[in-house]
Every structure is written in C-alpha cells, then in structure tokens.
PDB file of C-alpha atoms and ligand atoms in Angstrom:
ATOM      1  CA  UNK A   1       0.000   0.000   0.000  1.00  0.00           C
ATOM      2  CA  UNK A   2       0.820   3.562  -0.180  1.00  0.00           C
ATOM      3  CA  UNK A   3       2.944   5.037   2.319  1.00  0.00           C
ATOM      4  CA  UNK A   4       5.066   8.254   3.527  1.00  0.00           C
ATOM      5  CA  UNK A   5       7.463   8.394   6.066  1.00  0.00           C
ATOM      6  CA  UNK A   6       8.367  11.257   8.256  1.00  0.00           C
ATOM      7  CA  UNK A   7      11.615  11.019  10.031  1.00  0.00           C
ATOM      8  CA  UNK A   8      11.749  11.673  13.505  1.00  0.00           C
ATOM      9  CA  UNK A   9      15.185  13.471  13.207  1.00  0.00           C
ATOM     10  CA  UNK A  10      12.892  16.280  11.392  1.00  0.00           C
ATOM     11  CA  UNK A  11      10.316  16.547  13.243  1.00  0.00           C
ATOM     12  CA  UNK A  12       9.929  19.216  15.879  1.00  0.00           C
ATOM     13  CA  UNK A  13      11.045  17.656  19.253  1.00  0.00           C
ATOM     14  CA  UNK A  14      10.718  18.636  22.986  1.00  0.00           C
ATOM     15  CA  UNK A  15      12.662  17.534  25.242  1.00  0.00           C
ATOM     16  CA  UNK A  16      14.805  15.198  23.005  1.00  0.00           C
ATOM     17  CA  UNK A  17      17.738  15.141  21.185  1.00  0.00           C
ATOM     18  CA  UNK A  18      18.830  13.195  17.902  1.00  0.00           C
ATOM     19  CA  UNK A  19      21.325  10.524  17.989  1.00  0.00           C
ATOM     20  CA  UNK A  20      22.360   7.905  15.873  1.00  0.00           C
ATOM     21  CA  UNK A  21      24.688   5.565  18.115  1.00  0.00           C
ATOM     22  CA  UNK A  22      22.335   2.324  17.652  1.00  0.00           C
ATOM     23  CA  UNK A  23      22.133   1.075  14.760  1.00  0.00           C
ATOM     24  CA  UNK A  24      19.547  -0.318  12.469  1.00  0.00           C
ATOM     25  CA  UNK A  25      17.609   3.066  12.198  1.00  0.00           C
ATOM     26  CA  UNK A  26      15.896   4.280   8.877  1.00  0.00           C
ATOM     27  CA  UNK A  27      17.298   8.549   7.994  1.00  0.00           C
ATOM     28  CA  UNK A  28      19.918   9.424   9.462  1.00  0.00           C
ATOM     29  CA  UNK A  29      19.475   9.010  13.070  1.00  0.00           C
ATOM     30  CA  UNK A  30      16.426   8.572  15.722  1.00  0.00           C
ATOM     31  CA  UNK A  31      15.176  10.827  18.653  1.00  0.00           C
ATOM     32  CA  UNK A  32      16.344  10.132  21.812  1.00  0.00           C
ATOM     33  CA  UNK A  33      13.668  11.552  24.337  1.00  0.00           C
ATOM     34  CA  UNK A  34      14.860  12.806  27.440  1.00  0.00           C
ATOM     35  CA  UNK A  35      14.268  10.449  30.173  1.00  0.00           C
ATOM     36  CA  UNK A  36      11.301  12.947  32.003  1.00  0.00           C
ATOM     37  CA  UNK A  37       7.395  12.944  31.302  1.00  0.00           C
ATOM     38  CA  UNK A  38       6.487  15.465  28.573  1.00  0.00           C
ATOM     39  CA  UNK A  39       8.953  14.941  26.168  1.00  0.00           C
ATOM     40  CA  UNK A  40       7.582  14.956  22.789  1.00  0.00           C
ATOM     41  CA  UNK A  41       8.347  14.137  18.847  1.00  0.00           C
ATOM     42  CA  UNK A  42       5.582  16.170  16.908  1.00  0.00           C
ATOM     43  CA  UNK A  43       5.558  15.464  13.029  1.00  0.00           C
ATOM     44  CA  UNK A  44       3.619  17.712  10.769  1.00  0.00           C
ATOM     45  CA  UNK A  45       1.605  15.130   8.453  1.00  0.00           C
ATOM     46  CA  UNK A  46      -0.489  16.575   4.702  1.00  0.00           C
ATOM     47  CA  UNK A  47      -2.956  14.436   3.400  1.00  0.00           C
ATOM     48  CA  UNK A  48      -5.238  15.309   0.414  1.00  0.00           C
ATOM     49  CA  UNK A  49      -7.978  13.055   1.660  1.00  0.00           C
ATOM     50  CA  UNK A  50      -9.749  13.181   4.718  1.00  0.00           C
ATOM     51  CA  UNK A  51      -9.886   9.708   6.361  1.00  0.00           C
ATOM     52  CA  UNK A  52      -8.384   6.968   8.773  1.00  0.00           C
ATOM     53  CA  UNK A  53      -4.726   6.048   8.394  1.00  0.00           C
ATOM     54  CA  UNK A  54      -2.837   3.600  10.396  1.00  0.00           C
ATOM     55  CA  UNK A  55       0.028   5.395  11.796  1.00  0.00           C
ATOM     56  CA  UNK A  56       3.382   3.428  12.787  1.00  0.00           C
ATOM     57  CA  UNK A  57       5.552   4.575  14.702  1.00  0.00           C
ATOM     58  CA  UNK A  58       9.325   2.544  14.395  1.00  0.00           C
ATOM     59  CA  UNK A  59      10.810   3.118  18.018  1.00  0.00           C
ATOM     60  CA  UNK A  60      13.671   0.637  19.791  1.00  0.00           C
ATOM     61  CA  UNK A  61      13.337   0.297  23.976  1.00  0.00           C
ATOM     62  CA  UNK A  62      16.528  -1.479  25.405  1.00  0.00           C
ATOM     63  CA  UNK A  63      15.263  -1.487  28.958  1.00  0.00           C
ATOM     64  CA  UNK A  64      12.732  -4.291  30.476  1.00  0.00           C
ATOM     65  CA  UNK A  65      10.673  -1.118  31.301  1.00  0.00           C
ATOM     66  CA  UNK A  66       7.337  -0.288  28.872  1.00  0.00           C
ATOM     67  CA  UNK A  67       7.940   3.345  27.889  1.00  0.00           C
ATOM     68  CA  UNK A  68       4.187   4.377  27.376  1.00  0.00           C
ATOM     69  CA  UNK A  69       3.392   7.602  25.348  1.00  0.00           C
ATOM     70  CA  UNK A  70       0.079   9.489  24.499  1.00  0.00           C
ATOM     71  CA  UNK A  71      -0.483  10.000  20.549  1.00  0.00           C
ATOM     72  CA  UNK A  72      -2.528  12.979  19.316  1.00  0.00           C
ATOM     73  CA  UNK A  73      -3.742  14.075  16.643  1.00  0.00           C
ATOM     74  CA  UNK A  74      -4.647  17.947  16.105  1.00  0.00           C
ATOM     75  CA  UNK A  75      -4.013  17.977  19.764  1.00  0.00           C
ATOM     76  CA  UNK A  76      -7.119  15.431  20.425  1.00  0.00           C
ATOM     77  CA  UNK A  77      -5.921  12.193  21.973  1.00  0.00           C
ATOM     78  CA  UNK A  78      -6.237   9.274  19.689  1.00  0.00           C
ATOM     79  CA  UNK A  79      -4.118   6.318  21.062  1.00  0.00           C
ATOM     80  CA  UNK A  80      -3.780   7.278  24.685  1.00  0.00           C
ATOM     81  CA  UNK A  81      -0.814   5.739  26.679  1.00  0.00           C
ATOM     82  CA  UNK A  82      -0.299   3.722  23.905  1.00  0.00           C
ATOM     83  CA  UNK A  83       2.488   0.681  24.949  1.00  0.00           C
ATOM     84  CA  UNK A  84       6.337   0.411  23.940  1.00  0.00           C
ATOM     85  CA  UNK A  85       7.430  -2.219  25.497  1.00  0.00           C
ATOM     86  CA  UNK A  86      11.017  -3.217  25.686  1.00  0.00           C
ATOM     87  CA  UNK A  87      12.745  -4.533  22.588  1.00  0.00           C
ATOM     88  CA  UNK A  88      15.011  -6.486  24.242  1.00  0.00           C
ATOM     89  CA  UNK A  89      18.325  -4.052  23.012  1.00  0.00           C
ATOM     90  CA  UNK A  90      18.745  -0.594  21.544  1.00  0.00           C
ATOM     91  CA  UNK A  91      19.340  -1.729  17.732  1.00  0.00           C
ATOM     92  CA  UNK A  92      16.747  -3.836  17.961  1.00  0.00           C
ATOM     93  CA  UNK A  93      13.871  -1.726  16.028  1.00  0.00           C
ATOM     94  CA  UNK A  94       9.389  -2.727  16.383  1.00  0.00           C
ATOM     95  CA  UNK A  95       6.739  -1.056  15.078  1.00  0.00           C
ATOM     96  CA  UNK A  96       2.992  -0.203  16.813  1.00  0.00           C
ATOM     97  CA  UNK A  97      -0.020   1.231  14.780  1.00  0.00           C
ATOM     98  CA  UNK A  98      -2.647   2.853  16.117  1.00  0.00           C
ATOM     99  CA  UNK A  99      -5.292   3.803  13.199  1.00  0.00           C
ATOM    100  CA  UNK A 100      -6.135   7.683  13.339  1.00  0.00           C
ATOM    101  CA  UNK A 101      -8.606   9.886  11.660  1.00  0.00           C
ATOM    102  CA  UNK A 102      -6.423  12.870   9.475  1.00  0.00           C
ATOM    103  CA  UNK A 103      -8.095  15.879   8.115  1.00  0.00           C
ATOM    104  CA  UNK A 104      -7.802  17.161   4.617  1.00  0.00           C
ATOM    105  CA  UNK A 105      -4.832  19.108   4.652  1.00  0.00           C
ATOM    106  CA  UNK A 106      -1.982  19.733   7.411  1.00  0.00           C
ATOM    107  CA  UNK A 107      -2.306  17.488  10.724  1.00  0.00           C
ATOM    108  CA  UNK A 108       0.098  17.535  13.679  1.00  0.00           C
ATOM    109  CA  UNK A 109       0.762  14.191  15.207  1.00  0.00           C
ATOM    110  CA  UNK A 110       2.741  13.926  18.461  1.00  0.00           C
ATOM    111  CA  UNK A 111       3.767  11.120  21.043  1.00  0.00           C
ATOM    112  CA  UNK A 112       4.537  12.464  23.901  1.00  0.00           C
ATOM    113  CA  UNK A 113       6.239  10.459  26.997  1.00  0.00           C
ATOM    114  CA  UNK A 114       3.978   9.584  29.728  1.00  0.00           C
ATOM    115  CA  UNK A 115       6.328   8.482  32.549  1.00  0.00           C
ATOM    116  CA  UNK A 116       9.629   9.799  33.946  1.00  0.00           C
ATOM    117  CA  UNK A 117      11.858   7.110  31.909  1.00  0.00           C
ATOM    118  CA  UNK A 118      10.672   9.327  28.492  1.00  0.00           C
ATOM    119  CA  UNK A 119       9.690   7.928  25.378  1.00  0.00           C
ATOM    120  CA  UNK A 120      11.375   5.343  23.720  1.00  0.00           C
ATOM    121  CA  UNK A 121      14.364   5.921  20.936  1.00  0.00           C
ATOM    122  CA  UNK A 122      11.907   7.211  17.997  1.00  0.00           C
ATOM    123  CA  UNK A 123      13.169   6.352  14.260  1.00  0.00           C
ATOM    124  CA  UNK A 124       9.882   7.451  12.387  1.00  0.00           C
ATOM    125  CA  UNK A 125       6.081   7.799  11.571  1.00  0.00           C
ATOM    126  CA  UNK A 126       4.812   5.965   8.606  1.00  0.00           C
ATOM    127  CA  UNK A 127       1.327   7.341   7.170  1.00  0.00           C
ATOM    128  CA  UNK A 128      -0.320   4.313   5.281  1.00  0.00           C
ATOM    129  CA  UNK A 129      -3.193   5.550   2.811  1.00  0.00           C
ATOM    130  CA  UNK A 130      -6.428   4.109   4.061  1.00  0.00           C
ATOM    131  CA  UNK A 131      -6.491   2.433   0.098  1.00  0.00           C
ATOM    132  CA  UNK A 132      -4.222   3.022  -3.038  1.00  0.00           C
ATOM    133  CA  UNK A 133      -6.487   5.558  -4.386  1.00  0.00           C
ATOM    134  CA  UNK A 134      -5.663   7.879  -1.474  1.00  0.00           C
ATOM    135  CA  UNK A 135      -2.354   8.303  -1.142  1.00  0.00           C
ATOM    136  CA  UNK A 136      -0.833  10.667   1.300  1.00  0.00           C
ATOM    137  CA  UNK A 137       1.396  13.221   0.134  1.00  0.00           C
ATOM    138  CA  UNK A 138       4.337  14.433   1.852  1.00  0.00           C
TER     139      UNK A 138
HETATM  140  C1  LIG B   1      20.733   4.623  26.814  1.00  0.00           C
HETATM  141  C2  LIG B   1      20.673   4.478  25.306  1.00  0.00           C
HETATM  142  C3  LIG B   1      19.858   5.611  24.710  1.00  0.00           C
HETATM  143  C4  LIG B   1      18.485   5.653  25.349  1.00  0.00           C
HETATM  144  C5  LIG B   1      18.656   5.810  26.855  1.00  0.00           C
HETATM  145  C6  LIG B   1      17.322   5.798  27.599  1.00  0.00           C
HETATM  146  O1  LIG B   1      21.474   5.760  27.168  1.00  0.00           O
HETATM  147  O2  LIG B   1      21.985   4.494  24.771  1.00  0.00           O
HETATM  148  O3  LIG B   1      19.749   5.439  23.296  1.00  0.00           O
HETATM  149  O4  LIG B   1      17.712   6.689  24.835  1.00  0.00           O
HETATM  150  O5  LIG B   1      19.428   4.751  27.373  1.00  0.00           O
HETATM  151  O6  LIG B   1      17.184   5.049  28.544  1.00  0.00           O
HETATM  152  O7  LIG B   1      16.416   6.530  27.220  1.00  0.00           O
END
C-alpha cells in the first residue's frame, strides 16, 4: 500500500535530542527523548484526503521497562498511553499502529512520553493511505 514516512530526526522535538549511536535506524538518526514525562516528537503530516490512516511509529526500547506515550492528533488524543514495550536491546527496532482519523490538509501528530523514563528511541512515523487511491502526500 501507499505510504510516507516522516523522520523523527525532522520533526519538531521537545525535550529530546537526535542521535544515531544504535544502529539499524531508517534517515539518518532517531530521537532520543529525554528520560522525564512530557517529552515529545511532533511530526507535521499533509494528506489530500480526509480519512483513517494507520500510523506506525518505528521506536527501539533497550530497557525491560514499557515506555508508554500518548499519541494525538490535532491535539485530540487518539491512542492514549499507547504501549512500547522493551525490545530487548537498543538496535533492535518494532513497530505499533494505532489507526487515526487525518483531516484534509496539514495534521500535527505527536507522542509524547507519559512516565519519567521518556519515550522510547523514535526512528519514524509511517502514514499508510487508508487504500491506493488515497495516497498521502508528503
Ligand atoms: C541509553 C541508550 C539511549 C536511550 C537511553 C534511555 O542511554 O543508549 O539510546 O535513549 O538509554 O534510557 O532513554
């Protein structure tokens, strides 16, 4: 299906910095979230349709400790404390979808760390078109 990534190295991030010491990431690094609730990766996200797209978010967790964040969309919650549990090593790289509804046009999505260990290391969002006749555009 049709797809567009977003990078988390260019998104706008709070409380975060990029790195790229693990490997296996896709770009040229990931987001490192500082390890304190309220640290956020928010990607800016145009699609021509209006509809509901599974978002994926590629992250890596080398602790034993879930590192649960709250997805929004527009700023309305839409996969609250969604799980990322541990991936058993840094360069070790999972996915988790949550399905959202986008508006025509520019959306803001943002994960944002719910506990005091941060989020986990970020890599990217994927935006899947909801079919191949709507793809989103970048
Ligand atoms: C380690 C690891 C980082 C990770 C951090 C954390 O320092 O190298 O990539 O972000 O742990 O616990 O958040």
């Amino acid at each position: 299906p049709a797809f567009t990534d977003y990078q988390a190295e260019s998104a706008t991030i709070s409380q975060g910095v990029v790195e790229a010491n693990h490997a296996g990431y896709t770009g040229t690094g990931f987001v490192n979230y500082d390890n304190v609730t309220g640290s956020y990766v928010q990607f800016t996200v145009s699609v021509t349709a209006a509809g509901s797209y599974p978002l994926t978010l590629r992250y890596a967790n080398g602790t034993t400790v879930d590192r649960p964040m709250d997805v929004t969309v527009n700023g309305a919650p839409a996969a609250p404390g969604l799980s990322f549990p541990g991936t058993g090593a840094w360069p070790t790289w999972a996915e988790k979808t949550v399905t959202a509804t986008l508006a025509a046009g520019t959306n803001t999505v943002r994960a944002t760390a719910t506990t005091v260990n941060g989020g986990p290391n970020l890599d990217r969002l994927r935006v899947t078109a909801p079919s191949d006749s709507q793809p989103p555009t970048a």
